[in-house]
mmCIF file of C-alpha atoms in Angstrom:
data_model
loop_
_atom_site.group_PDB
_atom_site.id
_atom_site.type_symbol
_atom_site.label_atom_id
_atom_site.label_comp_id
_atom_site.label_asym_id
_atom_site.label_seq_id
_atom_site.Cartn_x
_atom_site.Cartn_y
_atom_site.Cartn_z
ATOM 1 C CA MET A 147 162.494 -101.928 -64.941
ATOM 2 C CA TRP A 148 163.054 -98.731 -66.910
ATOM 3 C CA VAL A 149 160.128 -96.503 -67.744
ATOM 4 C CA PHE A 150 160.803 -94.382 -70.813
ATOM 5 C CA CYS A 151 159.365 -90.914 -71.185
ATOM 6 C CA ARG A 152 160.333 -87.976 -73.388
ATOM 7 C CA GLU A 153 162.781 -86.569 -70.844
ATOM 8 C CA LEU A 154 164.550 -89.885 -70.348
ATOM 9 C CA TYR A 155 165.019 -90.253 -74.115
ATOM 10 C CA LYS A 156 166.464 -86.737 -74.229
ATOM 11 C CA LYS A 157 168.827 -87.487 -71.344
ATOM 12 C CA ARG A 158 170.023 -90.802 -72.809
ATOM 13 C CA ILE A 159 170.602 -89.331 -76.289
ATOM 14 C CA SER A 160 172.450 -86.294 -74.904
ATOM 15 C CA LEU A 161 174.949 -88.622 -73.194
ATOM 16 C CA GLN A 162 176.340 -89.624 -76.623
ATOM 17 C CA VAL A 163 175.237 -86.841 -78.975
ATOM 18 C CA ASP A 164 177.415 -83.782 -78.420
ATOM 19 C CA ALA A 165 175.320 -81.388 -80.546
ATOM 20 C CA ASP A 166 171.872 -79.778 -80.497
ATOM 21 C CA PHE A 167 169.225 -82.241 -81.618
ATOM 22 C CA ASN A 168 165.516 -82.776 -82.057
ATOM 23 C CA TYR A 169 163.992 -86.083 -81.033
ATOM 24 C CA GLU A 170 160.738 -87.990 -81.248
ATOM 25 C CA PRO A 171 159.911 -91.346 -79.630
ATOM 26 C CA ILE A 172 158.476 -93.904 -82.051
ATOM 27 C CA ASP A 173 155.160 -95.022 -80.574
ATOM 28 C CA ASN A 174 153.875 -98.580 -80.707
ATOM 29 C CA ILE A 175 157.167 -99.979 -81.957
ATOM 30 C CA GLU A 176 158.300 -100.468 -78.405
ATOM 31 C CA SER A 177 157.953 -103.975 -77.115
ATOM 32 C CA SER A 178 158.096 -104.824 -73.453
ATOM 33 C CA ASP A 179 161.873 -104.822 -73.715
ATOM 34 C CA THR A 180 162.769 -102.459 -76.592
ATOM 35 C CA TYR A 181 162.419 -98.671 -76.758
ATOM 36 C CA VAL A 182 163.054 -96.532 -79.853
ATOM 37 C CA CYS A 183 163.522 -92.794 -80.376
ATOM 38 C CA ARG A 184 164.400 -90.977 -83.618
ATOM 39 C CA PHE A 185 166.708 -87.949 -83.523
ATOM 40 C CA THR A 186 168.115 -85.423 -85.980
ATOM 41 C CA LEU A 187 170.829 -82.849 -85.429
ATOM 42 C CA LYS A 188 169.979 -79.188 -85.874
ATOM 43 C CA LYS A 189 173.305 -78.890 -87.753
ATOM 44 C CA PRO A 190 174.638 -82.226 -89.054
ATOM 45 C CA VAL A 191 178.162 -82.960 -87.807
ATOM 46 C CA GLU A 192 180.371 -85.996 -87.227
ATOM 47 C CA LEU A 193 179.624 -87.213 -83.722
ATOM 48 C CA LYS A 194 182.392 -88.151 -81.293
ATOM 49 C CA ASN A 195 182.385 -91.740 -80.080
ATOM 50 C CA PHE A 196 180.343 -92.967 -83.078
ATOM 51 C CA ILE A 197 182.221 -95.571 -85.107
ATOM 52 C CA SER A 198 181.602 -97.697 -88.177
ATOM 53 C CA LEU A 199 180.284 -101.237 -87.813
ATOM 54 C CA ASP A 200 183.554 -102.876 -88.834
ATOM 55 C CA GLN A 201 185.365 -101.246 -85.886
ATOM 56 C CA PHE A 202 183.310 -103.122 -83.270
ATOM 57 C CA LYS A 203 184.287 -106.325 -81.536
ATOM 58 C CA GLN A 204 182.397 -109.370 -82.775
ATOM 59 C CA SER A 205 179.939 -109.548 -79.831
ATOM 60 C CA LYS A 206 178.741 -105.972 -80.242
ATOM 61 C CA ARG A 207 178.623 -106.321 -84.021
ATOM 62 C CA LYS A 208 176.337 -109.333 -83.514
ATOM 63 C CA ASP A 209 173.959 -107.214 -81.385
ATOM 64 C CA ILE A 210 173.766 -104.605 -84.145
ATOM 65 C CA GLU A 211 173.204 -107.229 -86.832
ATOM 66 C CA LYS A 212 170.571 -108.870 -84.627
ATOM 67 C CA PHE A 213 168.752 -105.540 -84.435
ATOM 68 C CA TYR A 214 168.814 -105.161 -88.211
ATOM 69 C CA GLN A 215 167.921 -108.780 -88.958
ATOM 70 C CA SER A 216 165.157 -109.540 -86.514
ATOM 71 C CA ASP A 217 163.873 -106.821 -84.247
ATOM 72 C CA TYR A 218 162.074 -104.667 -86.799
ATOM 73 C CA ARG A 219 161.653 -106.627 -90.028
ATOM 74 C CA ILE A 220 164.378 -104.699 -91.836
ATOM 75 C CA ASP A 221 164.062 -107.041 -94.799
ATOM 76 C CA ILE A 222 160.480 -105.870 -95.261
ATOM 77 C CA ASP A 223 159.589 -105.117 -98.864
ATOM 78 C CA GLU A 224 156.592 -103.423 -100.472
ATOM 79 C CA THR A 225 154.671 -106.729 -100.617
ATOM 80 C CA ASP A 226 155.244 -107.264 -96.895
ATOM 81 C CA LEU A 227 154.116 -103.710 -96.125
ATOM 82 C CA ASN A 228 150.962 -104.233 -98.179
ATOM 83 C CA GLU A 229 150.197 -107.483 -96.344
ATOM 84 C CA VAL A 230 150.601 -105.813 -92.957
ATOM 85 C CA VAL A 231 148.612 -102.710 -93.961
ATOM 86 C CA THR A 232 145.722 -104.680 -95.473
ATOM 87 C CA GLY A 233 145.800 -107.460 -92.903
ATOM 88 C CA GLU A 234 145.969 -110.116 -95.635
ATOM 89 C CA ASP A 235 148.616 -112.122 -93.790
ATOM 90 C CA GLU A 236 147.179 -112.761 -90.332
ATOM 91 C CA GLU A 237 150.168 -114.892 -89.241
ATOM 92 C CA ASP A 238 152.257 -111.755 -88.704
ATOM 93 C CA THR A 239 150.106 -110.127 -86.008
ATOM 94 C CA ASP A 240 152.730 -110.531 -83.278
ATOM 95 C CA ASP A 241 155.144 -108.073 -84.967
ATOM 96 C CA GLU A 242 155.919 -105.184 -82.579
ATOM 97 C CA ALA A 243 155.325 -102.603 -85.306
ATOM 98 C CA VAL A 244 151.811 -103.803 -86.020
ATOM 99 C CA THR A 245 149.142 -101.885 -84.157
ATOM 100 C CA GLU A 246 146.122 -103.518 -82.538
ATOM 101 C CA ASP A 247 144.052 -103.011 -85.685
ATOM 102 C CA ASN A 248 146.809 -104.860 -87.617
ATOM 103 C CA SER A 249 148.025 -101.860 -89.609
ATOM 104 C CA VAL A 250 151.321 -100.079 -90.063
ATOM 105 C CA THR A 251 151.126 -96.341 -89.520
ATOM 106 C CA PRO A 252 152.936 -93.843 -91.767
ATOM 107 C CA GLU A 253 155.330 -93.292 -88.832
ATOM 108 C CA HIS A 254 156.176 -97.006 -88.846
ATOM 109 C CA GLU A 255 156.654 -97.080 -92.625
ATOM 110 C CA LYS A 256 159.066 -94.144 -92.299
ATOM 111 C CA PHE A 257 160.925 -95.978 -89.536
ATOM 112 C CA PHE A 258 161.257 -99.165 -91.630
ATOM 113 C CA LYS A 259 162.523 -97.224 -94.656
ATOM 114 C CA GLU A 260 165.005 -95.134 -92.655
ATOM 115 C CA ILE A 261 166.421 -98.132 -90.820
ATOM 116 C CA LYS A 262 166.868 -99.903 -94.151
ATOM 117 C CA GLN A 263 168.711 -96.811 -95.499
ATOM 118 C CA LEU A 264 170.917 -96.618 -92.412
ATOM 119 C CA LYS A 265 171.821 -100.295 -92.689
ATOM 120 C CA ALA A 266 172.711 -99.940 -96.388
ATOM 121 C CA SER A 267 174.919 -96.857 -95.965
ATOM 122 C CA SER A 268 178.632 -97.182 -95.281
ATOM 123 C CA SER A 269 178.452 -93.719 -93.653
ATOM 124 C CA THR A 270 176.283 -94.953 -90.788
ATOM 125 C CA LYS A 271 178.047 -94.925 -87.426
ATOM 126 C CA TYR A 272 177.169 -96.431 -84.068
ATOM 127 C CA VAL A 273 177.635 -96.352 -80.322
ATOM 128 C CA HIS A 274 176.890 -99.584 -78.489
ATOM 129 C CA ARG A 275 176.773 -99.673 -74.682
ATOM 130 C CA ARG A 276 176.039 -102.627 -72.440
ATOM 131 C CA ILE A 277 173.701 -101.749 -69.600
ATOM 132 C CA LYS A 278 172.377 -103.589 -66.593
ATOM 133 C CA ASN A 279 173.611 -107.039 -67.677
ATOM 134 C CA ILE A 280 175.263 -108.772 -70.607
ATOM 135 C CA PHE A 281 171.937 -109.073 -72.451
ATOM 136 C CA SER A 282 170.816 -105.424 -72.206
ATOM 137 C CA TYR A 283 172.268 -102.645 -74.315
ATOM 138 C CA GLU A 284 171.774 -99.211 -75.803
ATOM 139 C CA LEU A 285 172.366 -98.717 -79.499
ATOM 140 C CA TYR A 286 172.816 -95.295 -81.055
ATOM 141 C CA ILE A 287 172.744 -95.124 -84.849
ATOM 142 C CA TYR A 288 173.564 -91.963 -86.825
ATOM 143 C CA ASN A 289 174.267 -91.018 -90.424
ATOM 144 C CA LYS A 290 175.510 -87.461 -91.043
ATOM 145 C CA GLU A 291 174.639 -87.494 -94.776
ATOM 146 C CA LEU A 292 171.026 -88.440 -94.055
ATOM 147 C CA ASN A 293 170.935 -86.549 -90.731
ATOM 148 C CA ILE A 294 168.981 -89.414 -89.234
ATOM 149 C CA GLY A 295 169.671 -91.066 -85.922
ATOM 150 C CA TYR A 296 167.995 -93.602 -83.694
ATOM 151 C CA TYR A 297 168.390 -94.451 -80.050
ATOM 152 C CA ILE A 298 167.367 -98.009 -79.214
ATOM 153 C CA ALA A 299 167.337 -99.420 -75.703
ATOM 154 C CA TYR A 300 167.023 -103.178 -75.411
ATOM 155 C CA ILE A 301 166.361 -104.101 -71.782
ATOM 156 C CA GLU A 302 166.199 -107.748 -70.823
#
């Protein structure tokens, strides 16, 4: 089993990001099998090896779509955020982004909004790598215009 710490995030991101970057793990979004770290480049550039979604083979494209569609409630809207923040909808307490007191932190709100922006932008590019087995992968997401990137490790 992998144990993620700041230095491991830095090492994994630097394998694909060929520029100086800042990074920050996203706390309490990690599940037992998913790890997330946000990064930005000190000077935004096009990154080598990052390609648009339509250039992937179907199986890898499905992994990326699965991430957007299910892992982090990308279809969340303001009503959903209000329900999670106020705890009005108790059925949703198993969501990875919900903290023990059933609230979404400002860091989580930022994450949800940025992921939604990245998904919507045609300028967003990706690196997808299988690791360990056919069910585990690393996903790197980056958008030069927004200068936002995410590293996601899904370990099964």
